[in-house]
Coordinates of C-alpha atoms in Angstrom, one line a residue:
M1 CA 28.2 59.9 4.4
V2 CA 26.4 60.1 0.9
I3 CA 29.2 57.2 -0.9
A4 CA 29.1 55.0 2.6
S5 CA 25.0 55.5 2.8
H6 CA 25.3 54.1 -1.3
L7 CA 27.2 51.2 -0.1
I8 CA 25.5 49.8 3.2
G9 CA 22.4 50.3 1.8
K10 CA 18.9 51.1 3.1
Q11 CA 18.3 50.1 7.0
P12 CA 15.4 48.1 7.3
K13 CA 12.5 49.6 9.2
N14 CA 10.8 48.9 12.1
Q15 CA 9.8 45.9 11.6
K16 CA 5.8 44.9 12.2
V17 CA 3.7 41.4 11.8
A18 CA 2.1 40.4 8.6
K19 CA -1.1 40.7 7.7
K20 CA -2.2 37.9 6.2
K21 CA -4.3 38.4 3.5
G22 CA -7.1 35.3 2.0
T23 CA -10.3 35.1 0.1
I24 CA -12.5 37.8 0.1
T25 CA -15.1 35.4 2.1
G26 CA -12.1 33.6 4.5
E27 CA -12.0 30.1 4.9
R28 CA -14.4 27.9 3.3
K29 CA -14.6 24.7 2.0
K30 CA -13.8 24.4 -1.0
Q31 CA -15.9 21.8 -2.4
I32 CA -16.5 21.1 -6.1
F33 CA -18.7 19.1 -8.0
K34 CA -17.0 18.8 -11.4
D35 CA -16.4 14.9 -12.2
G36 CA -18.9 13.2 -14.0
D37 CA -22.7 14.2 -15.4
A38 CA -25.1 17.3 -14.2
Q39 CA -27.8 15.6 -12.1
H40 CA -24.7 13.5 -10.3
K41 CA -22.9 16.6 -9.4
V42 CA -26.5 18.5 -7.9
L43 CA -27.2 15.6 -6.0
A44 CA -24.1 15.5 -4.0
L45 CA -24.4 19.1 -3.1
V46 CA -27.8 18.5 -1.6
E47 CA -26.7 15.2 0.1
A48 CA -23.7 17.9 1.2
L49 CA -26.4 20.5 1.6
K50 CA -28.7 18.3 4.2
K51 CA -25.8 17.4 6.0
D52 CA -24.8 20.8 6.7
G53 CA -28.4 21.3 8.3
Y54 CA -30.5 22.9 5.9
D55 CA -34.4 21.8 6.2
F56 CA -35.7 22.3 2.2
T57 CA -39.5 21.7 3.7
V58 CA -39.8 25.1 4.7
G59 CA -39.7 28.8 3.0
I60 CA -40.4 32.1 2.6
D61 CA -41.6 35.0 0.6
I62 CA -38.8 34.9 -2.8
D63 CA -40.0 39.1 -2.1
T64 CA -38.6 38.9 1.3
P65 CA -36.1 41.3 1.9
I66 CA -32.4 40.7 1.7
A67 CA -31.3 42.1 5.0
N68 CA -33.8 39.6 6.9
A69 CA -33.6 36.7 4.2
E70 CA -32.1 33.3 6.0
R71 CA -31.7 32.1 2.2
V72 CA -31.2 33.8 -0.8
V73 CA -30.9 32.9 -4.1
S74 CA -28.6 35.6 -6.3
V75 CA -28.4 35.5 -9.9
G76 CA -25.8 37.2 -12.4
K77 CA -24.8 37.4 -16.2
G78 CA -24.4 34.3 -16.8
I79 CA -28.1 33.5 -17.1
G80 CA -28.3 35.7 -20.3
E81 CA -31.8 36.8 -21.3
K82 CA -34.5 37.9 -19.6
K83 CA -36.3 35.1 -20.3
N84 CA -34.0 32.4 -17.9
M85 CA -34.9 34.3 -14.5
K86 CA -37.5 31.9 -14.6
L87 CA -35.1 29.6 -13.5
I88 CA -34.3 31.9 -10.4
E89 CA -37.4 31.9 -9.7
E90 CA -38.1 28.5 -9.3
L91 CA -35.2 27.5 -7.7
A92 CA -36.4 30.3 -4.9
K93 CA -39.4 28.3 -4.2
Q94 CA -37.6 25.0 -3.9
A95 CA -34.6 26.2 -2.1
G96 CA -37.3 28.1 0.3
A97 CA -34.9 31.6 -0.6
A98 CA -35.5 35.4 -1.0
I99 CA -34.6 36.6 -5.2
G100 CA -31.0 38.4 -5.8
S101 CA -28.3 39.7 -7.5
S102 CA -25.8 41.2 -8.7
R103 CA -25.4 44.5 -9.3
P104 CA -25.3 44.2 -13.2
V105 CA -28.7 42.8 -13.1
A106 CA -30.8 44.8 -11.1
E107 CA -28.6 48.5 -12.3
S108 CA -28.0 47.6 -16.8
L109 CA -29.7 44.8 -17.1
Q110 CA -32.8 45.8 -14.9
Y111 CA -34.4 42.0 -14.2
L112 CA -34.5 43.1 -10.8
P113 CA -35.5 46.3 -8.8
I114 CA -32.4 47.9 -7.4
N115 CA -33.0 47.1 -4.0
R116 CA -32.2 43.3 -5.2
Y117 CA -28.5 43.4 -5.6
V118 CA -26.4 41.9 -2.9
G119 CA -22.8 43.4 -2.7
M120 CA -20.3 46.5 -0.8
S121 CA -22.6 49.4 -2.1
G122 CA -25.8 46.7 -2.0
Q123 CA -27.8 44.8 -0.2
K124 CA -25.8 42.7 3.2
F125 CA -27.1 39.1 3.3
N126 CA -26.1 38.4 6.5
G127 CA -28.4 34.9 7.0
N128 CA -27.1 31.0 6.4
L129 CA -27.3 29.7 2.6
Y130 CA -26.4 31.6 -0.3
I131 CA -26.9 30.4 -3.9
A132 CA -24.6 31.9 -6.6
C133 CA -25.9 31.8 -9.8
G134 CA -24.2 33.0 -13.1
I135 CA -22.1 35.1 -10.6
S136 CA -18.1 35.2 -11.3
G137 CA -17.8 37.0 -8.2
A138 CA -16.4 40.6 -8.7
G139 CA -15.0 42.5 -5.1
Q140 CA -17.6 44.5 -4.2
H141 CA -20.2 41.2 -5.0
L142 CA -18.2 39.3 -1.8
K143 CA -17.4 41.6 0.3
G144 CA -21.4 41.3 0.7
I145 CA -21.9 38.0 1.8
K146 CA -18.8 37.4 3.6
D147 CA -20.8 36.4 6.7
A148 CA -23.2 34.1 4.9
T149 CA -22.5 30.7 6.4
T150 CA -22.7 28.6 3.6
I151 CA -21.9 29.8 -0.1
V152 CA -23.1 28.0 -2.9
A153 CA -21.5 29.1 -6.4
I154 CA -22.7 27.4 -9.6
N155 CA -21.0 29.1 -12.5
K156 CA -19.7 26.9 -16.2
N157 CA -16.2 28.9 -15.2
A158 CA -14.3 26.9 -13.6
N159 CA -11.8 29.3 -12.6
A160 CA -14.7 32.1 -12.1
P161 CA -12.9 34.0 -8.5
I162 CA -16.5 32.8 -7.1
F163 CA -15.4 29.1 -5.9
K164 CA -13.2 30.2 -3.9
N165 CA -14.7 31.9 -1.7
A166 CA -17.7 29.2 -1.8
D167 CA -18.2 26.2 0.4
Y168 CA -19.4 24.4 -2.5
G169 CA -19.7 24.4 -6.1
I170 CA -20.4 23.3 -9.0
V171 CA -19.2 23.9 -12.5
G172 CA -22.1 22.9 -15.3
D173 CA -24.2 25.8 -16.9
L174 CA -27.4 27.3 -15.3
M175 CA -29.5 26.0 -17.9
E176 CA -29.0 22.4 -17.0
I177 CA -27.9 22.4 -14.1
L178 CA -31.1 25.0 -12.1
P179 CA -33.7 22.9 -13.8
L180 CA -32.0 19.7 -12.0
L181 CA -31.6 21.1 -9.0
S182 CA -35.3 22.8 -8.6
K183 CA -36.1 19.2 -8.6
A184 CA -33.8 18.1 -6.1
L185 CA -34.9 20.6 -3.6
D186 CA -38.8 19.8 -4.4
T187 CA -40.6 19.0 -1.2
G188 CA -43.6 19.6 -2.9
E189 CA -46.1 23.4 -0.7
K190 CA -43.5 24.5 1.8
K191 CA -44.2 25.0 5.0
P192 CA -43.6 28.7 6.5
A193 CA -40.0 29.2 8.1
P194 CA -39.8 29.4 11.7
P195 CA -37.5 32.6 12.5
M196 CA -34.1 32.7 11.3
K197 CA -31.5 31.1 13.7
K198 CA -27.9 32.0 12.3
M199 CA -25.8 28.5 12.0
K200 CA -22.5 28.7 12.7
R201 CA -19.5 28.5 10.1
P202 CA -17.2 25.2 10.3
F203 CA -13.2 25.9 11.2
M204 CA -11.8 25.5 8.3
K205 CA -7.7 24.8 9.4
K206 CA -5.6 27.3 7.2
E207 CA -3.1 25.3 5.1
A208 CA 0.5 26.4 5.0
P209 CA 0.9 27.2 1.0
S210 CA 4.1 25.4 -0.1
Y211 CA 5.9 28.0 -2.4
M212 CA 8.2 31.5 -0.6
R213 CA 5.4 33.9 0.6
H214 CA 7.9 37.8 0.5
V215 CA 6.7 40.3 3.4
C216 CA 8.0 43.7 3.1
S217 CA 10.2 44.5 5.8
G218 CA 8.9 48.1 5.4
C219 CA 5.2 47.2 7.0
G220 CA 5.1 44.0 7.4
Y221 CA 2.5 43.8 4.3
E222 CA 2.5 40.3 2.8
Y223 CA 2.3 39.3 -0.8
D224 CA 0.9 36.4 -1.7
Q225 CA 0.8 35.2 -5.3
M226 CA -2.8 33.5 -5.1
L227 CA -3.9 36.7 -4.4
G228 CA -1.0 39.4 -6.6
D229 CA -1.7 42.8 -6.5
V230 CA -4.6 43.1 -8.1
E231 CA -5.7 47.1 -7.5
N232 CA -2.1 47.4 -9.2
D233 CA -3.2 45.6 -12.0
I234 CA -1.2 42.1 -11.0
A235 CA -2.7 39.3 -11.4
A236 CA -3.4 36.2 -9.2
G237 CA -1.2 33.6 -9.2
T238 CA 1.3 35.6 -10.1
S239 CA 5.2 34.5 -8.6
F240 CA 7.2 37.4 -6.9
E241 CA 9.8 36.7 -9.0
K242 CA 7.6 38.0 -12.0
L243 CA 6.4 40.9 -10.8
P244 CA 7.5 44.5 -13.0
E245 CA 10.4 45.5 -11.5
E246 CA 8.9 49.3 -11.0
W247 CA 6.5 46.9 -8.3
V248 CA 6.4 48.0 -5.5
C249 CA 4.7 47.7 -1.6
P250 CA 1.6 48.9 -2.0
E251 CA 1.3 49.6 1.9
C252 CA 4.0 51.7 2.1
G253 CA 5.8 52.4 -1.3
E254 CA 9.6 50.5 -0.6
D255 CA 10.8 48.7 -3.9
K256 CA 11.3 45.1 -4.4
T257 CA 15.1 44.8 -3.2
Q258 CA 12.9 45.1 0.8
F259 CA 10.6 41.6 0.4
I260 CA 12.4 39.0 3.0
E261 CA 11.5 35.6 1.6
T262 CA 9.1 33.8 4.7
L263 CA 7.5 30.5 4.5
D264 CA 6.2 31.4 8.0

């Protein structure tokens, strides 16, 4: 029996439906403005937001609790020195938004009170417009904004994870982009915003990947190279063939040889 089991190999367990994993914030437009000068990129973003129905003649107090805010301008460590926070405050006023932050900005840098940071362990944003400035896009932060109708990212690093989780983005230096964006959204004195109405997110058709995906025959877990396996130190973009031989399914522990190729 022992010899036979080695010859035949391990029999596959009952096949389960593979769980497809996408970005943390769900399907997003991922319309990133990175070509042209800063002014051109800012105007393209503002035009897109207005087309989506955002009215920048109205506003809310910048200290509105995150959970009650329709819009939030949030700041990350990319803002640099504390004196640069005035750029965030001005943008929040012109966007008609409250101010939020990533966890390090409130907890480590202490630029804002602890109740202003957004994330899985902090405040959850359930409103319409979230503008992330200098935020790279750590998983715990993204889980706090996954229900936002529209996510905008501004970051000088074109490869920052936040861009894959955003509807719109500008690749550029905050010191240059933020003043231009504030000016573009300036409509004079803001009228009090009416009670928030949750806007619907547009339906986004998923595009099938052009590469083979691999599904565990034991539990149905799907390895997607675009996501990698961050919890086990496998970087996003790592193909299945380049996974270490000792890598196992993170769901059930099956080894690499028990995965099946699929394009479905």
